[in-house]
Tab-separated table of C-alpha atoms in Angstrom:
chain	number	residue	atom	x	y	z
A	1062	UNK	CA	11.627	6.720	20.821
A	1063	UNK	CA	8.745	8.957	19.875
A	1064	UNK	CA	11.791	11.433	19.310
A	1065	UNK	CA	12.506	9.651	16.267
A	1066	UNK	CA	9.377	10.826	14.212
A	1067	UNK	CA	10.384	13.238	11.062
A	1068	UNK	CA	6.996	14.817	11.793
A	1069	UNK	CA	8.245	16.642	15.273
A	1070	UNK	CA	11.436	18.188	13.790
A	1071	UNK	CA	12.312	20.359	10.829
A	1072	UNK	CA	15.476	19.280	8.735
A	1073	UNK	CA	16.201	22.378	6.556
A	1074	UNK	CA	19.978	21.564	4.900
A	1075	UNK	CA	20.692	17.997	4.982
A	1076	UNK	CA	19.569	14.390	5.913
A	1077	UNK	CA	20.417	13.349	9.453
A	1078	UNK	CA	22.502	10.139	9.974
A	1079	UNK	CA	20.895	6.952	9.001
A	1080	UNK	CA	18.808	8.011	5.920
A	1081	UNK	CA	21.564	8.284	2.955
A	1082	UNK	CA	21.289	5.185	0.815
A	1083	UNK	CA	24.196	4.033	-1.011
A	1084	UNK	CA	25.049	5.280	-4.250
A	1085	UNK	CA	23.724	2.204	-6.196
A	1086	UNK	CA	20.467	2.198	-4.270
A	1087	UNK	CA	19.241	6.030	-4.729
A	1088	UNK	CA	16.056	6.687	-6.687
A	1089	UNK	CA	17.879	8.462	-9.736
A	1090	UNK	CA	14.841	10.682	-9.957
A	1091	UNK	CA	15.977	12.054	-13.464
A	1092	UNK	CA	15.498	9.036	-15.083
A	1093	UNK	CA	12.124	8.200	-14.086
A	1094	UNK	CA	9.464	8.173	-16.823
A	1095	UNK	CA	6.246	9.662	-17.488
A	1096	UNK	CA	3.658	7.142	-19.283
A	1097	UNK	CA	0.372	8.112	-20.519
A	1098	UNK	CA	-1.036	5.078	-21.134
A	1099	UNK	CA	-1.440	4.012	-17.238
A	1100	UNK	CA	-4.914	2.258	-16.954
A	1101	UNK	CA	-7.688	4.481	-16.277
A	1102	UNK	CA	-11.025	2.793	-15.645
A	1103	UNK	CA	-14.380	4.373	-15.367
A	1104	UNK	CA	-16.579	2.163	-12.595
A	1105	UNK	CA	-19.321	3.954	-13.607
A	1106	UNK	CA	-19.410	2.782	-17.389
A	1107	UNK	CA	-22.423	1.002	-18.635
A	1108	UNK	CA	-20.598	-1.599	-20.413
A	1109	UNK	CA	-19.632	-3.862	-17.410
A	1110	UNK	CA	-17.875	-6.313	-20.060
A	1111	UNK	CA	-15.708	-3.629	-21.174
A	1112	UNK	CA	-14.695	-2.746	-17.636
A	1113	UNK	CA	-13.998	-6.273	-16.535
A	1114	UNK	CA	-11.844	-6.447	-19.558
A	1115	UNK	CA	-10.093	-3.665	-18.978
A	1116	UNK	CA	-9.303	-4.726	-15.396
A	1117	UNK	CA	-8.084	-7.797	-16.635
A	1118	UNK	CA	-5.741	-5.912	-19.139
A	1119	UNK	CA	-4.155	-3.740	-16.406
A	1120	UNK	CA	-3.758	-6.322	-14.047
A	1121	UNK	CA	-1.929	-8.613	-16.438
A	1122	UNK	CA	0.312	-6.067	-17.862
A	1123	UNK	CA	0.738	-3.480	-15.468
A	1124	UNK	CA	0.032	-4.748	-11.944
A	1125	UNK	CA	-2.422	-1.629	-11.074
A	1126	UNK	CA	-4.760	0.631	-12.229
A	1127	UNK	CA	-6.648	3.839	-11.663
A	1128	UNK	CA	-10.408	4.008	-11.055
A	1129	UNK	CA	-12.749	7.091	-11.425
A	1130	UNK	CA	-16.438	7.054	-10.511
A	1131	UNK	CA	-15.783	4.610	-7.922
A	1132	UNK	CA	-18.511	5.679	-5.524
A	1133	UNK	CA	-16.510	7.582	-3.046
A	1134	UNK	CA	-17.314	11.068	-2.710
A	1135	UNK	CA	-15.109	14.050	-3.178
A	1136	UNK	CA	-16.092	15.664	-0.272
A	1137	UNK	CA	-14.893	12.593	2.043
A	1138	UNK	CA	-11.959	12.153	-0.079
A	1139	UNK	CA	-11.015	16.025	0.728
A	1140	UNK	CA	-12.060	15.345	4.589
A	1141	UNK	CA	-9.674	12.260	4.794
A	1142	UNK	CA	-6.624	14.048	3.540
A	1143	UNK	CA	-7.533	17.210	5.584
A	1144	UNK	CA	-7.778	14.937	8.911
A	1145	UNK	CA	-4.660	12.934	8.095
A	1146	UNK	CA	-2.572	16.193	7.814
A	1147	UNK	CA	-4.171	17.718	11.214
A	1148	UNK	CA	-2.979	14.380	12.813
A	1149	UNK	CA	0.752	15.220	11.884
A	1150	UNK	CA	0.834	18.480	13.011
A	1151	UNK	CA	-0.522	17.626	16.357
A	1152	UNK	CA	2.262	18.446	19.104
A	1153	UNK	CA	4.915	15.928	19.790
A	1154	UNK	CA	3.644	14.775	23.133
A	1155	UNK	CA	0.296	14.105	21.519
A	1156	UNK	CA	1.706	11.807	19.063
A	1157	UNK	CA	4.319	9.828	21.577
A	1158	UNK	CA	1.239	8.637	22.991
A	1159	UNK	CA	0.579	6.532	20.001
A	1160	UNK	CA	4.170	5.737	19.099
A	1161	UNK	CA	5.331	1.977	19.072
A	1162	UNK	CA	8.039	0.497	16.772
A	1163	UNK	CA	6.539	-3.199	17.302
A	1164	UNK	CA	5.289	-4.408	13.972
A	1165	UNK	CA	2.394	-6.749	15.292
A	1166	UNK	CA	0.809	-3.869	17.301
A	1167	UNK	CA	-2.584	-3.251	15.598
A	1168	UNK	CA	-2.608	0.550	16.209
A	1169	UNK	CA	0.458	2.358	16.220
A	1170	UNK	CA	2.481	5.520	14.959
A	1171	UNK	CA	5.789	4.857	13.563
A	1172	UNK	CA	8.522	5.924	11.212
A	1173	UNK	CA	10.338	4.456	8.392
A	1174	UNK	CA	9.276	0.644	7.873
A	1175	UNK	CA	10.861	-1.432	10.303
A	1176	UNK	CA	13.141	0.426	12.459
A	1177	UNK	CA	14.341	-2.637	14.295
A	1178	UNK	CA	15.631	-4.528	11.515
A	1179	UNK	CA	16.495	-2.050	8.606
A	1180	UNK	CA	20.150	-0.585	8.664
A	1181	UNK	CA	19.053	2.444	6.500
A	1182	UNK	CA	15.750	4.556	7.385
A	1183	UNK	CA	12.963	5.802	5.065
A	1184	UNK	CA	11.690	9.332	5.010
A	1185	UNK	CA	8.336	8.432	6.202
A	1186	UNK	CA	6.291	8.851	9.645
A	1187	UNK	CA	3.330	6.430	9.383
A	1188	UNK	CA	-0.399	5.986	11.475
A	1189	UNK	CA	-1.158	1.936	11.143
A	1190	UNK	CA	-4.528	1.217	11.830
A	1191	UNK	CA	-6.631	-2.071	11.774
A	1192	UNK	CA	-10.151	-1.062	10.244
A	1193	UNK	CA	-12.202	-4.308	10.413
A	1194	UNK	CA	-14.492	-5.013	12.214
A	1195	UNK	CA	-14.620	-1.182	12.727
A	1196	UNK	CA	-16.240	-1.758	16.387
A	1197	UNK	CA	-13.568	-3.756	17.428
A	1198	UNK	CA	-10.659	-1.158	16.382
A	1199	UNK	CA	-12.109	2.151	16.644
A	1200	UNK	CA	-12.302	2.791	20.310
A	1201	UNK	CA	-8.207	2.741	20.122
A	1202	UNK	CA	-8.045	4.998	17.285
A	1203	UNK	CA	-6.737	8.518	18.087
A	1204	UNK	CA	-9.302	10.855	19.432
A	1205	UNK	CA	-7.635	13.905	18.327
A	1206	UNK	CA	-8.582	15.545	15.908
A	1207	UNK	CA	-11.814	15.354	17.265
A	1208	UNK	CA	-13.433	14.204	13.724
A	1209	UNK	CA	-10.736	11.733	13.262
A	1210	UNK	CA	-13.139	8.752	14.039
A	1211	UNK	CA	-15.927	9.694	12.315
A	1212	UNK	CA	-14.176	10.861	9.015
A	1213	UNK	CA	-11.792	7.476	8.989
A	1214	UNK	CA	-14.551	4.983	9.908
A	1215	UNK	CA	-16.751	6.582	7.131
A	1216	UNK	CA	-14.006	6.125	4.547
A	1217	UNK	CA	-13.098	2.641	5.731
A	1218	UNK	CA	-16.696	1.423	5.070
A	1219	UNK	CA	-16.493	2.911	1.639
A	1220	UNK	CA	-13.168	1.457	0.748
A	1221	UNK	CA	-14.347	-2.314	1.769
A	1222	UNK	CA	-17.188	-2.071	-0.474
A	1223	UNK	CA	-15.319	-0.767	-3.296
A	1224	UNK	CA	-12.131	-3.610	-2.470
A	1225	UNK	CA	-14.950	-6.435	-2.568
A	1226	UNK	CA	-16.598	-5.006	-5.835
A	1227	UNK	CA	-12.985	-5.039	-7.501
A	1228	UNK	CA	-12.455	-8.512	-6.200
A	1229	UNK	CA	-15.369	-9.777	-7.857
A	1230	UNK	CA	-14.161	-7.692	-11.350
A	1231	UNK	CA	-10.952	-9.404	-10.809
A	1232	UNK	CA	-12.015	-13.030	-10.358
A	1233	UNK	CA	-14.363	-12.780	-13.647
A	1234	UNK	CA	-11.488	-11.583	-15.466
A	1235	UNK	CA	-9.766	-14.506	-14.538
A	1236	UNK	CA	-12.555	-16.501	-15.758
A	1237	UNK	CA	-13.589	-17.533	-12.329
A	1238	UNK	CA	-17.172	-17.516	-10.588
A	1239	UNK	CA	-17.585	-13.611	-9.198
A	1240	UNK	CA	-16.927	-14.783	-5.528
A	1241	UNK	CA	-14.101	-16.998	-6.189
A	1242	UNK	CA	-11.283	-14.512	-4.575
A	1243	UNK	CA	-13.499	-13.079	-2.286
A	1244	UNK	CA	-14.209	-16.894	-0.509
A	1245	UNK	CA	-10.612	-17.880	-0.862
A	1246	UNK	CA	-9.320	-14.999	1.122
A	1247	UNK	CA	-12.325	-15.431	3.744
A	1248	UNK	CA	-13.403	-12.966	5.935
A	1249	UNK	CA	-10.748	-10.616	5.025
A	1250	UNK	CA	-9.001	-8.195	7.443
A	1251	UNK	CA	-8.503	-4.285	6.674
A	1252	UNK	CA	-5.703	-2.304	7.362
A	1253	UNK	CA	-4.905	1.337	6.872
A	1254	UNK	CA	-1.506	3.202	6.479
A	1255	UNK	CA	-1.810	7.015	6.712
A	1256	UNK	CA	1.750	8.154	5.399
A	1257	UNK	CA	3.291	11.517	5.848
A	1258	UNK	CA	6.370	12.402	3.642
A	1259	UNK	CA	7.818	15.742	5.086
A	1260	UNK	CA	9.960	18.032	3.084
A	1261	UNK	CA	13.300	16.431	2.586
A	1262	UNK	CA	16.482	18.474	2.272
A	1263	UNK	CA	18.313	15.580	-0.091
A	1264	UNK	CA	15.389	13.878	-1.804
A	1265	UNK	CA	17.770	12.297	-4.200
A	1266	UNK	CA	19.486	10.194	-1.572
A	1267	UNK	CA	16.615	8.483	0.266
A	1268	UNK	CA	13.334	7.192	-0.298
A	1269	UNK	CA	9.703	7.431	1.406
A	1270	UNK	CA	9.595	3.713	0.905
A	1271	UNK	CA	12.008	1.788	-1.367
A	1272	UNK	CA	10.497	-0.633	-3.846
A	1273	UNK	CA	8.618	-3.342	-2.302
A	1274	UNK	CA	5.471	-5.347	-3.504
A	1275	UNK	CA	2.330	-5.476	-1.167
A	1276	UNK	CA	1.936	-8.626	1.060
A	1277	UNK	CA	-1.744	-8.624	1.122
A	1278	UNK	CA	-4.733	-9.082	-1.736
A	1279	UNK	CA	-5.441	-5.469	-2.882
A	1280	UNK	CA	-4.171	-2.321	-1.711
A	1281	UNK	CA	-6.451	1.033	-2.632
A	1282	UNK	CA	-4.650	4.226	-2.349
A	1283	UNK	CA	-5.541	7.662	-1.728
A	1284	UNK	CA	-2.950	9.905	-2.908
A	1285	UNK	CA	-2.292	13.536	-2.474
A	1286	UNK	CA	-4.325	15.728	-4.917
A	1287	UNK	CA	-1.239	18.064	-5.359
A	1288	UNK	CA	2.012	15.994	-4.676
A	1289	UNK	CA	3.353	13.195	-6.799
A	1290	UNK	CA	5.425	10.767	-5.367
A	1291	UNK	CA	4.334	7.099	-6.001
A	1292	UNK	CA	6.419	5.461	-8.921
A	1293	UNK	CA	6.007	1.896	-10.282
A	1294	UNK	CA	8.251	-0.360	-12.192
A	1295	UNK	CA	7.087	-1.292	-15.664
A	1296	UNK	CA	8.250	-4.213	-17.487
A	1297	UNK	CA	10.776	-4.923	-14.739
A	1298	UNK	CA	12.851	-2.186	-16.186
A	1299	UNK	CA	11.407	1.422	-15.915
A	1300	UNK	CA	10.336	3.168	-13.061
A	1301	UNK	CA	6.940	5.555	-14.075
A	1302	UNK	CA	6.014	8.220	-12.309
A	1303	UNK	CA	2.155	7.811	-11.264
A	1304	UNK	CA	0.756	11.326	-11.238
A	1305	UNK	CA	-2.329	12.154	-9.063
A	1306	UNK	CA	-5.774	12.394	-11.274
A	1307	UNK	CA	-8.717	14.269	-9.498
A	1308	UNK	CA	-10.898	12.088	-7.284
A	1309	UNK	CA	-9.230	8.860	-8.766
A	1310	UNK	CA	-8.000	5.953	-6.620
A	1311	UNK	CA	-5.092	3.979	-7.477
A	1312	UNK	CA	-5.517	0.225	-7.020
A	1313	UNK	CA	-2.355	-1.864	-6.717
A	1314	UNK	CA	-2.397	-5.531	-7.018
A	1315	UNK	CA	-0.959	-7.823	-3.991
A	1316	UNK	CA	1.138	-10.828	-3.712
A	1317	UNK	CA	-1.912	-12.828	-2.914
A	1318	UNK	CA	-3.926	-12.094	-6.274
A	1319	UNK	CA	-0.516	-13.224	-8.271
A	1320	UNK	CA	-0.285	-16.210	-6.472
A	1321	UNK	CA	-4.216	-16.882	-6.855
A	1322	UNK	CA	-3.902	-16.252	-10.571
A	1323	UNK	CA	-0.834	-18.772	-10.765
A	1324	UNK	CA	1.377	-15.425	-12.047
A	1325	UNK	CA	-0.843	-14.270	-14.513
A	1326	UNK	CA	-1.292	-10.875	-12.535
A	1327	UNK	CA	1.128	-9.111	-11.405
A	1328	UNK	CA	1.770	-7.905	-7.722
A	1329	UNK	CA	3.457	-4.338	-8.787
A	1330	UNK	CA	6.695	-3.190	-7.271
A	1331	UNK	CA	6.330	0.407	-6.256
A	1332	UNK	CA	8.334	2.789	-4.272
A	1333	UNK	CA	7.467	6.275	-2.712
A	1334	UNK	CA	10.043	9.245	-3.588
A	1335	UNK	CA	10.384	12.618	-1.803
A	1336	UNK	CA	11.103	16.348	-2.583
A	1337	UNK	CA	12.259	19.225	-0.882
A	1338	UNK	CA	9.473	21.656	-1.777
A	1339	UNK	CA	6.355	19.942	-0.289
A	1340	UNK	CA	5.009	17.864	2.124
A	1341	UNK	CA	3.261	14.691	1.077
A	1342	UNK	CA	0.063	12.690	2.467
A	1343	UNK	CA	-1.082	9.178	1.093
A	1344	UNK	CA	-3.673	6.957	2.493
A	1345	UNK	CA	-3.230	3.207	1.798
A	1346	UNK	CA	-6.023	0.592	2.616
A	1347	UNK	CA	-5.038	-2.910	2.495
A	1348	UNK	CA	-7.451	-5.818	2.179
A	1349	UNK	CA	-5.800	-8.988	3.721
A	1350	UNK	CA	-7.029	-12.778	3.696
A	1351	UNK	CA	-7.584	-13.818	6.901
A	1352	UNK	CA	-4.605	-15.426	8.779
A	1353	UNK	CA	-5.785	-19.271	8.153
A	1354	UNK	CA	-6.681	-18.566	4.427
A	1355	UNK	CA	-4.848	-21.346	2.231
A	1356	UNK	CA	-3.576	-19.385	-0.960
A	1357	UNK	CA	-2.440	-20.991	-3.942
A	1358	UNK	CA	-3.295	-20.961	-7.810
A	1359	UNK	CA	-6.719	-21.628	-8.733
A	1360	UNK	CA	-7.290	-24.982	-10.045
A	1361	UNK	CA	-9.021	-23.793	-13.299
A	1362	UNK	CA	-5.711	-21.669	-13.798
A	1363	UNK	CA	-3.391	-24.429	-13.987
A	1364	UNK	CA	-3.157	-26.272	-17.329
A	1365	UNK	CA	-3.461	-30.192	-17.600
A	1366	UNK	CA	-0.500	-31.870	-16.782
A	1367	UNK	CA	1.122	-28.578	-15.252
A	1368	UNK	CA	2.495	-27.986	-12.150
A	1369	UNK	CA	1.270	-24.611	-10.222
A	1370	UNK	CA	3.406	-21.785	-10.040
A	1371	UNK	CA	3.291	-21.544	-6.660
A	1372	UNK	CA	2.957	-23.902	-3.633
A	1373	UNK	CA	-0.244	-23.617	-1.382
A	1374	UNK	CA	0.385	-21.975	2.377
A	1375	UNK	CA	-1.615	-19.788	4.669
A	1376	UNK	CA	-1.654	-16.224	4.698
A	1377	UNK	CA	-0.105	-16.249	8.278
A	1378	UNK	CA	2.635	-18.244	6.910
A	1379	UNK	CA	3.116	-15.876	4.108
A	1380	UNK	CA	2.813	-12.470	6.246
A	1381	UNK	CA	5.372	-13.568	9.136
A	1382	UNK	CA	8.159	-14.311	5.867
A	1383	UNK	CA	7.588	-10.996	4.695
A	1384	UNK	CA	7.996	-9.067	8.175
A	1385	UNK	CA	10.964	-11.236	8.783
A	1386	UNK	CA	12.576	-9.719	5.751
A	1387	UNK	CA	13.959	-6.353	4.461
A	1388	UNK	CA	11.118	-4.578	2.408
A	1389	UNK	CA	13.306	-4.117	-0.695
A	1390	UNK	CA	14.408	-7.805	-0.667
A	1391	UNK	CA	13.673	-10.337	-3.582
A	1392	UNK	CA	9.831	-10.777	-3.943
A	1393	UNK	CA	8.649	-12.848	-1.428
A	1394	UNK	CA	6.541	-14.892	-3.479
A	1395	UNK	CA	9.761	-16.555	-4.742
A	1396	UNK	CA	9.893	-18.333	-1.534
A	1397	UNK	CA	6.543	-20.120	-2.237
A	1398	UNK	CA	7.510	-21.118	-5.865
A	1399	UNK	CA	6.875	-24.771	-6.870
A	1400	UNK	CA	6.946	-27.850	-4.601
A	1401	UNK	CA	8.958	-26.646	-1.749
């Protein structure tokens, strides 16, 4: 079924069957706002108390933020984007070797989101990789392009260090011990999605990805430096465009941090839109709890005599529930609210 890949065929005039959203569920691109106050945090600031406070405020209000001076070189970021595009421009027969629509497969090239379940498809191809421990997974990664394994594994190492550093700051922002969140999440898995959004003949009718939250703990997104497409929902009402900033990374809070914070932090609703003029690439890195990790609100964050907002559960339970649903259904955390 690799012939389903959008990156193998150019659709110039109209959407193929199965991609147009119903009228009530279209992106309404003209209604999207800009927001000059999107949090931008300089991780090289000497005032770490201020950095922690800024991260805490961003997590409580927006559920995401951008970081600069994060320690990953501009050269490596450019190489990651370059080798990602090179991969999606490979001949169809080369990409067909990696194609799968089985969600549990740890290394796969696929399209849309979950083609086995969804009724309307999304204008996206993606390469899904498991990344930790690297020595376990890299041998099965694509060998073409030749530099793919070297560049992407170098980036994965840097992203993991950054993610763990940010989890420490998030713990401190919540008033917890610096290593609290990392300990609760256990030996975290690390996944990556290299997302490719081709030029779309009718971008007003479809999505790259519809609105969703991330089921993991923390997502680190490398955006295309030249083409915007990420949008986030502010205050549950207004979609705002997140335009790329030079050498910045976008940090999305996932569902597990909303649960651990007892609802104080927000797992942000976000979506990807497409355009008719330019292809777009993004690279999302996901830090995920180990499957056996027991997730629930930190006791220190639950007031005396109060019930926690969410019941405790294992990440394995959560992840299976998430993948059993459509991407844009109600927040999966609602299924774990209170003493169920």
